[in-house]
Short mmCIF file of C-alpha atoms in Angstrom, two decimals:
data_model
loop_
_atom_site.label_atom_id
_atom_site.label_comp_id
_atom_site.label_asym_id
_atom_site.label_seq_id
_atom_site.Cartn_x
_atom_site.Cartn_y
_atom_site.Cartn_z
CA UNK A 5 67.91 -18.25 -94.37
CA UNK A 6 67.67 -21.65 -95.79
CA UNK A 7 70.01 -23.64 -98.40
CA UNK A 8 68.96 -25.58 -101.05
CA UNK A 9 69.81 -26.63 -104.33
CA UNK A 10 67.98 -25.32 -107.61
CA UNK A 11 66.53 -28.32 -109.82
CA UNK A 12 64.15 -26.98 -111.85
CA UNK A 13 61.33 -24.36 -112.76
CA UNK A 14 57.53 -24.21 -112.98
CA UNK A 15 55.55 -21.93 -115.40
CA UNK A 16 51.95 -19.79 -114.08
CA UNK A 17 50.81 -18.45 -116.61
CA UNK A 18 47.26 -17.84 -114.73
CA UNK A 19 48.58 -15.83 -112.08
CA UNK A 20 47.93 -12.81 -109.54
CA UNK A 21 49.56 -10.03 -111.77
CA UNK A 22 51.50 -8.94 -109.39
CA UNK A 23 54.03 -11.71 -110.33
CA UNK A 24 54.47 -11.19 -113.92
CA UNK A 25 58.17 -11.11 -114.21
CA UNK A 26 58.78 -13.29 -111.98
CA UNK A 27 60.08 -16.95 -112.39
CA UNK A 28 59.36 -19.66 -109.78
CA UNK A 29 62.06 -21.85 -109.26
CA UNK A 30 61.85 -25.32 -107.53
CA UNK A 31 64.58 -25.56 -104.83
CA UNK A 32 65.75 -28.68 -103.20
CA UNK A 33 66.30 -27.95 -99.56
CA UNK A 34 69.65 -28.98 -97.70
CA UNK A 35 68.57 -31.65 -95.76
CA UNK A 36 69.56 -30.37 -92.15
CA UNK A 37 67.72 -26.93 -93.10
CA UNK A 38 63.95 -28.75 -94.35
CA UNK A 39 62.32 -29.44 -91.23
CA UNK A 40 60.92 -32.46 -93.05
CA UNK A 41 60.10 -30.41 -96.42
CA UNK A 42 62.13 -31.16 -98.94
CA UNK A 43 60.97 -28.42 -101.96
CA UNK A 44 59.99 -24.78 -101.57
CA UNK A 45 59.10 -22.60 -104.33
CA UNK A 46 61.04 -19.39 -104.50
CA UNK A 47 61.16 -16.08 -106.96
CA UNK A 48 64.96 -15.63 -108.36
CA UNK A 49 66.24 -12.20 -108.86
CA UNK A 50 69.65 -13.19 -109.21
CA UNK A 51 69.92 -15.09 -111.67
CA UNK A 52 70.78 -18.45 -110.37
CA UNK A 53 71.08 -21.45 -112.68
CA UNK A 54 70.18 -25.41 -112.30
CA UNK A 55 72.18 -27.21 -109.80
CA UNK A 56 73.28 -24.19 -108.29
CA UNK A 57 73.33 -23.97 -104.21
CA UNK A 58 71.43 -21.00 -103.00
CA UNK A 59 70.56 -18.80 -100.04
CA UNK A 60 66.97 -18.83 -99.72
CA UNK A 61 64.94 -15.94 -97.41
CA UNK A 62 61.58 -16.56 -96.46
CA UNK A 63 58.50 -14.88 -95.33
CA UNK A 64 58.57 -11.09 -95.15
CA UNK A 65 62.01 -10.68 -95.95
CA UNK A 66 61.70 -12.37 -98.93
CA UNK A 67 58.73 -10.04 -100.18
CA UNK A 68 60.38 -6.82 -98.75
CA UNK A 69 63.66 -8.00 -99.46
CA UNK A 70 63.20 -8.40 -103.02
CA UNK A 71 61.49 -5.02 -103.55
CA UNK A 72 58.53 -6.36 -104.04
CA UNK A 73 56.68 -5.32 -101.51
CA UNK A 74 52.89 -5.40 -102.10
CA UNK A 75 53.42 -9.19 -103.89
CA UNK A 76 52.38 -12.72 -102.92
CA UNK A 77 55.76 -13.70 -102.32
CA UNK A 78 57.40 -15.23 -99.51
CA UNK A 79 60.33 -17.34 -100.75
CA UNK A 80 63.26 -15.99 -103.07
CA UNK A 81 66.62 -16.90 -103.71
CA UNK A 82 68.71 -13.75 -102.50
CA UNK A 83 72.47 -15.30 -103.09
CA UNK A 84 74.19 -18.20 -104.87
CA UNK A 85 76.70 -20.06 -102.44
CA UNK A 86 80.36 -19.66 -103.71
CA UNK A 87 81.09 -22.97 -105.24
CA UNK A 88 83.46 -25.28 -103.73
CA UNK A 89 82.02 -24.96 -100.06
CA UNK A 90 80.77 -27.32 -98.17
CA UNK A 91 78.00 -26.54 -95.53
CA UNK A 92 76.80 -29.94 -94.50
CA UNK B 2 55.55 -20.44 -102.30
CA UNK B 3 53.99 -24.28 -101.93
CA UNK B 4 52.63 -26.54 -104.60
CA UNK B 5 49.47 -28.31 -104.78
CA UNK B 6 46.19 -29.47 -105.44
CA UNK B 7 42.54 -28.31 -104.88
CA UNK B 8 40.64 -31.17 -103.66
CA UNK B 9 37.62 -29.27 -102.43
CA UNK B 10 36.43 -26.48 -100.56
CA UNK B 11 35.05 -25.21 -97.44
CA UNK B 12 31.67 -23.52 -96.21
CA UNK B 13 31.85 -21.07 -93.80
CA UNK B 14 28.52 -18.78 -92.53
CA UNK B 15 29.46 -17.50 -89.55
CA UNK B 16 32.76 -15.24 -90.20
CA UNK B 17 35.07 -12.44 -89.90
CA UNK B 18 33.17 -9.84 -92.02
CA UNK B 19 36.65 -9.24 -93.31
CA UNK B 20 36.41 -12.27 -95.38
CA UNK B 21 32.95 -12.09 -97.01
CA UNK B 22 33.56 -12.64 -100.72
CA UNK B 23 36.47 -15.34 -100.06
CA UNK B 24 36.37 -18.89 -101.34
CA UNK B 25 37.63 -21.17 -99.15
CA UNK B 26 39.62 -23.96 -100.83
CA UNK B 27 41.37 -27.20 -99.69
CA UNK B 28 44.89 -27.33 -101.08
CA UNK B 29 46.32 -30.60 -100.65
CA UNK B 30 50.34 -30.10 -100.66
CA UNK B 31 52.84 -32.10 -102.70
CA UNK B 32 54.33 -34.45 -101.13
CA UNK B 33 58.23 -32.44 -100.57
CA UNK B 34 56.52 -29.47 -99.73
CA UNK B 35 54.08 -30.03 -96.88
CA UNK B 36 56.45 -30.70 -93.81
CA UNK B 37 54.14 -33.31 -92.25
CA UNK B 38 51.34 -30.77 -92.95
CA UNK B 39 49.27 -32.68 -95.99
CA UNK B 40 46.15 -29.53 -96.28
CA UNK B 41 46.34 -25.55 -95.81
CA UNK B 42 42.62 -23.02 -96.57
CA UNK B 43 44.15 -20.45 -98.78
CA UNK B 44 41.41 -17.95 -100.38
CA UNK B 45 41.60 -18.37 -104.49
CA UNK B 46 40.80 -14.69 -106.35
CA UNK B 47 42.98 -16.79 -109.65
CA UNK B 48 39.35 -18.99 -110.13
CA UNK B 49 41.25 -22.35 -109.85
CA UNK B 50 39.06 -25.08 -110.45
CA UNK B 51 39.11 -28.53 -108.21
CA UNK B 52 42.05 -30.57 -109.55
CA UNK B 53 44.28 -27.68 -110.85
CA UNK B 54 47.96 -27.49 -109.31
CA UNK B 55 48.49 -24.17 -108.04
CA UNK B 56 51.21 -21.99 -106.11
CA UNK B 57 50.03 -21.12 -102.78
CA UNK B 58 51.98 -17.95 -100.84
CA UNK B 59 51.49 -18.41 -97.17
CA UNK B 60 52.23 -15.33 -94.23
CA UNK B 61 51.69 -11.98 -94.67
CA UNK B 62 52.66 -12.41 -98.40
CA UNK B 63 48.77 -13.99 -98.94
CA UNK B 64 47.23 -11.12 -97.07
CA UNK B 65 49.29 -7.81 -98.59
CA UNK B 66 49.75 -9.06 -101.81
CA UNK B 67 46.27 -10.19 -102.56
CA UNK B 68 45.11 -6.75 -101.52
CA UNK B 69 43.52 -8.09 -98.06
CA UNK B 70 46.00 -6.42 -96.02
CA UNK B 71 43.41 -5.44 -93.22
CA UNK B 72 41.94 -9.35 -93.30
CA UNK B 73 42.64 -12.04 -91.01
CA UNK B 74 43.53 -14.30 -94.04
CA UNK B 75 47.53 -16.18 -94.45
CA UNK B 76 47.30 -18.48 -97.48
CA UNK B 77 46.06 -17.33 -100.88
CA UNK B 78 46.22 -19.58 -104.37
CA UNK B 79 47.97 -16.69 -106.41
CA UNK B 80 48.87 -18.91 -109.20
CA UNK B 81 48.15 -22.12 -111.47
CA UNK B 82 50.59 -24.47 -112.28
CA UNK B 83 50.22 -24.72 -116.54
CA UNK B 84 49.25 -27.93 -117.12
CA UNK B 85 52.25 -31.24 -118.01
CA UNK B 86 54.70 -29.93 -115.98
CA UNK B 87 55.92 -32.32 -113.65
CA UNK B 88 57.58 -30.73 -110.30
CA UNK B 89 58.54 -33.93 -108.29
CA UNK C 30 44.16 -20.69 -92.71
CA UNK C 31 43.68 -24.40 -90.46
CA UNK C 32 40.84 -25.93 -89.33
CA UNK C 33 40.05 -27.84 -86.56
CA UNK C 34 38.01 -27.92 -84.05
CA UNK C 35 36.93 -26.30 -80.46
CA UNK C 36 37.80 -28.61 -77.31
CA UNK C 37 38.11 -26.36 -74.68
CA UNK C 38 39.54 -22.46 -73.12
CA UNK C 39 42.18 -21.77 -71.02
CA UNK C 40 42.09 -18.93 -68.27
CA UNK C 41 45.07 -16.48 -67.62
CA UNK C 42 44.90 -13.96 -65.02
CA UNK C 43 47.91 -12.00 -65.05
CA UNK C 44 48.15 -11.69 -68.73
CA UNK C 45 49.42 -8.72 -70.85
CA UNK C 46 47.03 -5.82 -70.41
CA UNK C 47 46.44 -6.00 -74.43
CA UNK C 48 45.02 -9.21 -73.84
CA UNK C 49 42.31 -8.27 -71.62
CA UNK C 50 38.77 -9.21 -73.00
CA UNK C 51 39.99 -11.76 -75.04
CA UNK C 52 38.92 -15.92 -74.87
CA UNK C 53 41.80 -18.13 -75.35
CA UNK C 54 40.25 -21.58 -77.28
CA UNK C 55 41.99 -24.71 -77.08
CA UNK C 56 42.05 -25.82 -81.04
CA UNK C 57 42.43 -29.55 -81.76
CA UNK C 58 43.94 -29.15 -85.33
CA UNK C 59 42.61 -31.48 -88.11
CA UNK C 60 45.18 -34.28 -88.16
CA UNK C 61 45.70 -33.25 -91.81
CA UNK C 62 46.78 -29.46 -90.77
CA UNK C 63 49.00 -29.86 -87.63
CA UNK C 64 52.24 -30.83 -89.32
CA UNK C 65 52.99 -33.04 -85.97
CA UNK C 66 51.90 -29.96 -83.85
CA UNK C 67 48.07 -31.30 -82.68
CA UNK C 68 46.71 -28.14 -80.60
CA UNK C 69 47.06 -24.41 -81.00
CA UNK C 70 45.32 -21.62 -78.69
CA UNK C 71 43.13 -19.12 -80.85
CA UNK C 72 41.10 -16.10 -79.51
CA UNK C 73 38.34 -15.99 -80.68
CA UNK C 74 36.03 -13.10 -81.66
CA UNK C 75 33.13 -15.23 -83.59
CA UNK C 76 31.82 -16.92 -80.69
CA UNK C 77 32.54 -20.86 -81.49
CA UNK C 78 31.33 -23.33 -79.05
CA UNK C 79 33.28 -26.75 -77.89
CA UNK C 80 32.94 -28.92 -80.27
CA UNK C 81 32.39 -26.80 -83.78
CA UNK C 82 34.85 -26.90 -86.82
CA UNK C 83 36.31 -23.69 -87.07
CA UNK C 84 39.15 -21.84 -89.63
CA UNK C 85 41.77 -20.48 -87.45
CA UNK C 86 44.32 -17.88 -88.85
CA UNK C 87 47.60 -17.34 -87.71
CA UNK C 88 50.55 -15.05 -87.71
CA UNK C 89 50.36 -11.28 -88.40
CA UNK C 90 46.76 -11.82 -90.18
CA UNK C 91 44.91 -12.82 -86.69
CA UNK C 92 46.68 -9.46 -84.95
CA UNK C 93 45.66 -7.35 -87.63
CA UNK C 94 43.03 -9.09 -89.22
CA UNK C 95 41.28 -9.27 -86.15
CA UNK C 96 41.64 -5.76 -85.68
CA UNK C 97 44.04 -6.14 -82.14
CA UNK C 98 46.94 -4.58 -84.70
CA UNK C 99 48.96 -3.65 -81.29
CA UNK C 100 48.10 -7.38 -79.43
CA UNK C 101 50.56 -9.95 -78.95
CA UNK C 102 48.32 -12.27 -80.72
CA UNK C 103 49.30 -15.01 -83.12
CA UNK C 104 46.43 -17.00 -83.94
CA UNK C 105 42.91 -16.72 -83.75
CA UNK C 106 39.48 -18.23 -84.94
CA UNK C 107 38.33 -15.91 -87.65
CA UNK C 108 35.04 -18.70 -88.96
CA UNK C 109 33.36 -20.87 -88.14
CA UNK C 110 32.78 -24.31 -90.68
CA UNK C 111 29.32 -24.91 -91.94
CA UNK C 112 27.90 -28.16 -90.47
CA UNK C 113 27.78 -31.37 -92.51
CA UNK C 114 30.74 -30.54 -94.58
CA UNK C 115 33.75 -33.03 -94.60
CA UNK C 116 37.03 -31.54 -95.23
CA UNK C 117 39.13 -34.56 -94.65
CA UNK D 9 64.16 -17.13 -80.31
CA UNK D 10 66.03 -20.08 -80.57
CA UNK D 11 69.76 -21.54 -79.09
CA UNK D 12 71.99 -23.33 -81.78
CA UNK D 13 75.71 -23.29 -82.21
CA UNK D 14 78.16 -21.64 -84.86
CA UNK D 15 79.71 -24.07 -86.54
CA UNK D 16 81.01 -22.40 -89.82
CA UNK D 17 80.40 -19.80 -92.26
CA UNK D 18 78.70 -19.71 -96.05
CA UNK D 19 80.26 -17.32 -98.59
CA UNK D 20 78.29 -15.86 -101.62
CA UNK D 21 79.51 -13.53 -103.92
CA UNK D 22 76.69 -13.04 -106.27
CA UNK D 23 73.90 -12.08 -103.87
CA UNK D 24 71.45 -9.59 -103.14
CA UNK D 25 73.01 -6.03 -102.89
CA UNK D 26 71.32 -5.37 -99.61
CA UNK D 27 72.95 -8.04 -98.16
CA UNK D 28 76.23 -7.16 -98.69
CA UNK D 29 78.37 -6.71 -95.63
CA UNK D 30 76.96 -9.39 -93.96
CA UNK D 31 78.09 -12.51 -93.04
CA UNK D 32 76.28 -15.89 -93.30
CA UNK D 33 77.07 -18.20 -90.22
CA UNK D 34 75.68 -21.63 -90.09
CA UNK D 35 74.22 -22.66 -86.60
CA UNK D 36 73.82 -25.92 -85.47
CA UNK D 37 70.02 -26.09 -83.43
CA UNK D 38 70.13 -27.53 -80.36
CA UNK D 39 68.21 -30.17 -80.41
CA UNK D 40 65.29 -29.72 -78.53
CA UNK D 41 64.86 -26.28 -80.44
CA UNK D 42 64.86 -27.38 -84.42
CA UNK D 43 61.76 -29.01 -85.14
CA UNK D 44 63.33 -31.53 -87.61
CA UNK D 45 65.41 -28.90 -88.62
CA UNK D 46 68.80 -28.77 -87.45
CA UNK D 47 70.27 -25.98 -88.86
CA UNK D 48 69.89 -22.55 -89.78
CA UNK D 49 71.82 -19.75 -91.85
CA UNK D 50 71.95 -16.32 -89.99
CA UNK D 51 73.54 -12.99 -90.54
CA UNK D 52 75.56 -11.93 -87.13
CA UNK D 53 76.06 -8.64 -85.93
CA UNK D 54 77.13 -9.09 -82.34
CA UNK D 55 80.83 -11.49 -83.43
CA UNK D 56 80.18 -14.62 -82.42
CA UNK D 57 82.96 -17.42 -82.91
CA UNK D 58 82.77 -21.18 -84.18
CA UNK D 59 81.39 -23.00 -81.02
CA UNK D 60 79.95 -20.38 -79.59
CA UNK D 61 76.29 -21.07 -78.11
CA UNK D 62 74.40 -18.29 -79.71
CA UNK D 63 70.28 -16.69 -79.44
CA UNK D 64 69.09 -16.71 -82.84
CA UNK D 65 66.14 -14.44 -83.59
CA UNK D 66 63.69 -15.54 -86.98
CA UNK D 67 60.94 -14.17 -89.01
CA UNK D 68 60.59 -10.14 -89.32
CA UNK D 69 62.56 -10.25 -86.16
CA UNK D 70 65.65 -10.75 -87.64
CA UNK D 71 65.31 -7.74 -90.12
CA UNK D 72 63.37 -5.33 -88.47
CA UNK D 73 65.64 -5.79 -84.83
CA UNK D 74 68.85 -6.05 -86.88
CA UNK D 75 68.51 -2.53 -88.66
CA UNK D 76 68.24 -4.10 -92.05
CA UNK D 77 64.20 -3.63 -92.33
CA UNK D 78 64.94 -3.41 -96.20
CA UNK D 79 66.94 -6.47 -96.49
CA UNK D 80 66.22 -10.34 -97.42
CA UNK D 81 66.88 -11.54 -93.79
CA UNK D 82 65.09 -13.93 -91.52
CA UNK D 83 67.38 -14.97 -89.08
CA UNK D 84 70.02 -13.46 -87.00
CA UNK D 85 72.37 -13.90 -84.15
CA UNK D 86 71.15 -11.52 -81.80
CA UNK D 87 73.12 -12.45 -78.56
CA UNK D 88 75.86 -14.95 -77.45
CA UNK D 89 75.01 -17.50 -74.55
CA UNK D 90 77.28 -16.74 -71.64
CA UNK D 91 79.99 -19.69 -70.89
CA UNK D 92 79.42 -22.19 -68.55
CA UNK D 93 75.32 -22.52 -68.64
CA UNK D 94 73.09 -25.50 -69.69
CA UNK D 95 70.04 -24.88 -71.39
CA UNK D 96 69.20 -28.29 -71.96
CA UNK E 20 49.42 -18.84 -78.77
CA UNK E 21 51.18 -22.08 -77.16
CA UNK E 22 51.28 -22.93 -74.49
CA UNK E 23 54.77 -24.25 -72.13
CA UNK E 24 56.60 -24.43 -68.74
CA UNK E 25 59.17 -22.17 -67.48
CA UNK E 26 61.80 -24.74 -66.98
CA UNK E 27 65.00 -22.12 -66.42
CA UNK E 28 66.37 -18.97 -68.46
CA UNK E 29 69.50 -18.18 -70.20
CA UNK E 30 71.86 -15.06 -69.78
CA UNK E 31 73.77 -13.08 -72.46
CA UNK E 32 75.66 -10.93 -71.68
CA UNK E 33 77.04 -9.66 -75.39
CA UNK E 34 74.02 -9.16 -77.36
CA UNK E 35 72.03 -6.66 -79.54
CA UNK E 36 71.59 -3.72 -77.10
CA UNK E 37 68.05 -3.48 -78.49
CA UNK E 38 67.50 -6.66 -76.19
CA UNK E 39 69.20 -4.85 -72.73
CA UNK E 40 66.35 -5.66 -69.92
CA UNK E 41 65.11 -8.50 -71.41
CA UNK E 42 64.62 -11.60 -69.50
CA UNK E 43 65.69 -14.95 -71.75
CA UNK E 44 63.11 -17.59 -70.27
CA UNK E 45 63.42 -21.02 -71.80
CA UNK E 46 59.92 -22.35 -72.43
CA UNK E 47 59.10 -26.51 -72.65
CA UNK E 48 56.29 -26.42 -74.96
CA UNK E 49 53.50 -28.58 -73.99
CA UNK E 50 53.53 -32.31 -75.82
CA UNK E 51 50.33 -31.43 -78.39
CA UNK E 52 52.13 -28.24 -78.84
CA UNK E 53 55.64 -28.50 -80.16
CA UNK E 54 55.29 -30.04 -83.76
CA UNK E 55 58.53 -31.46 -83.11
CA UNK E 56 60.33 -28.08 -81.42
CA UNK E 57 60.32 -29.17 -77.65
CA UNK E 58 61.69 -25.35 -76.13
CA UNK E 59 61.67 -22.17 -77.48
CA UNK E 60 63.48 -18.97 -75.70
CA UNK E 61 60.79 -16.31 -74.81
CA UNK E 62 61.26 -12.81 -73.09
CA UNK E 63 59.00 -12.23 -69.88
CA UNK E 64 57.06 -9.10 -69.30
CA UNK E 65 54.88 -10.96 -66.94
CA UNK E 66 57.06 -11.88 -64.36
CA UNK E 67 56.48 -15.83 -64.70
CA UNK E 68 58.30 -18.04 -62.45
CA UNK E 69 60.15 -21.16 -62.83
CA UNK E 70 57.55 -24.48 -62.97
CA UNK E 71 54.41 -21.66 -63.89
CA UNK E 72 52.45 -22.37 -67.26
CA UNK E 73 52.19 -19.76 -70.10
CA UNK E 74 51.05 -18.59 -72.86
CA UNK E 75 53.61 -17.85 -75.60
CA UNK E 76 53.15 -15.44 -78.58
CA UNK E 77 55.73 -16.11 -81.54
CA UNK E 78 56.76 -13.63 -84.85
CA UNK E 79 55.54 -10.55 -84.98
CA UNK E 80 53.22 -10.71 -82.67
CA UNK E 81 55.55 -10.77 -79.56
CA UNK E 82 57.33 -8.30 -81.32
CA UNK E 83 54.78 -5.66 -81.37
CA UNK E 84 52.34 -7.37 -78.76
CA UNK E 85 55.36 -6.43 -76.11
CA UNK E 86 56.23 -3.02 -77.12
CA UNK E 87 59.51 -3.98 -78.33
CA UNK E 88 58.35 -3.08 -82.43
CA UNK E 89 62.03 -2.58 -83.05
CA UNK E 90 63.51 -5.49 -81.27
CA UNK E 91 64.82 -8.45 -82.37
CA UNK E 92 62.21 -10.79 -80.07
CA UNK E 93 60.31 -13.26 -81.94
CA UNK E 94 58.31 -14.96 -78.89
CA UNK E 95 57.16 -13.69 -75.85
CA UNK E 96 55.30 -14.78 -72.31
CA UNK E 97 52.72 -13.12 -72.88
CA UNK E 98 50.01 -14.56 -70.26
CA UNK E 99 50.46 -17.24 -67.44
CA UNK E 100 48.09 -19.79 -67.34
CA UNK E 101 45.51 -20.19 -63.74
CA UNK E 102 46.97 -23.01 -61.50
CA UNK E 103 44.13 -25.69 -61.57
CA UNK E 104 43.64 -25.88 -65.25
CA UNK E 105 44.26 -28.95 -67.63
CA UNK E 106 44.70 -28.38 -70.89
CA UNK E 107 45.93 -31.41 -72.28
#
């Protein structure tokens, strides 16, 4: 899994229906964990709020993960990091 | 998920007949997003015109959740970014 | 999917049995695509010829999508680019 | 699968119930192994310690091999280097 | 597939018991290959020696590809390259 910071949303409104629910939140990668990308796009089903640090799961996991199975998803935010901790 | 823009798109005659009825398009990345990668060919079934921001799901999440899961296909546009929203 | 282009095949002999029948290509990725990496090896079921633009797919969807479900393939060519067309 | 080193631990309380029960270690890539990226968060089964040189597993990998197929991971510590080798 | 040199292997001797007969090879990736990542750890079923070129399947593929559908093994050896060849 990846950390990152949450800084902001974007809005689909044309999308595959198979997303409708879902919100799409930008997240600003740690910079040790980017691999020279900075931003990924990733589905939130917990509820995480702006500025918040997050756990990020990608690919697979993040579609089968996040019981959503048969979607075009393969980022979501699957924890918030306890705050005070530092992981760089 | 990535962000990014449809510059164009690609012809191709001689294919998998597993992808007969795809669109090819060019997606150029944003800039945080593409890891030293600036392109990616992700099939469009959203009808997103040259231009348009979109979200782009790469892996098995463009194949299975477009309802392709038998094609050889691993980036799909499966949304479009509304328009004024500014993500960098 | 990437694109790039045919330059050459490599021969393996003592390969895994699920392999056999297969042509490994030697795909010079368009700069735009490679994200730093600059060559990938693709089977190649279309029949692409040194020198010819081709869309190569990788992960899961060029195992399955190429119908070699059980094959410990990761990548293959899966079209082959119209010619005349500039993608770059 | 890749070598990195444990070098601490992430907590998060509000996360993804299938997660629960794991832990989150942060590994330190070696460096010839991370791409850019230098380090990874992975759930560990086996017990490794801070400074121990670990094999980390990615992708459906880590789920699937880790008996968590339902659960939002990609990476795990799957084995612990023995003492006294170089790898690079 | 990539392509790399056997340059040594790695032993653990705690690990996920789904991994018990494996074979930890680590693989330098040729130069055009690596997008940055220099080695990667692959399991052997071909019985490649040290200094021998192969052909490396990554995520699911060397998974499934080796028979191992339920291990945690995200690249594999899964072809060694003719002696004579130049690929780069």
């Amino acid at each position: 899994m990846l950390i990152g910071k949450v800084i902001g949303s974007v809005v689909s409104t044309r999308k595959s229906e198979k997303l409708i629910g879902n919100k799409f939140m930008i997240v600003e990668l740690a910079e040790k964990m980017g691999a020279g990308q900075s931003q990924i796009i990733a589905i939130d089903n917990i509820g995480a709020g702006i500025g918040e640090s997050v756990l990020v799961a990608t690919g697979s996991a993040a579609r089968i993960g996040c019981d959503q199975a048969e979607a075009p998803v393969d980022a979501a935010i699957v924890g918030i990091i306890d705050a005070g901790q530092r992981f760089q």
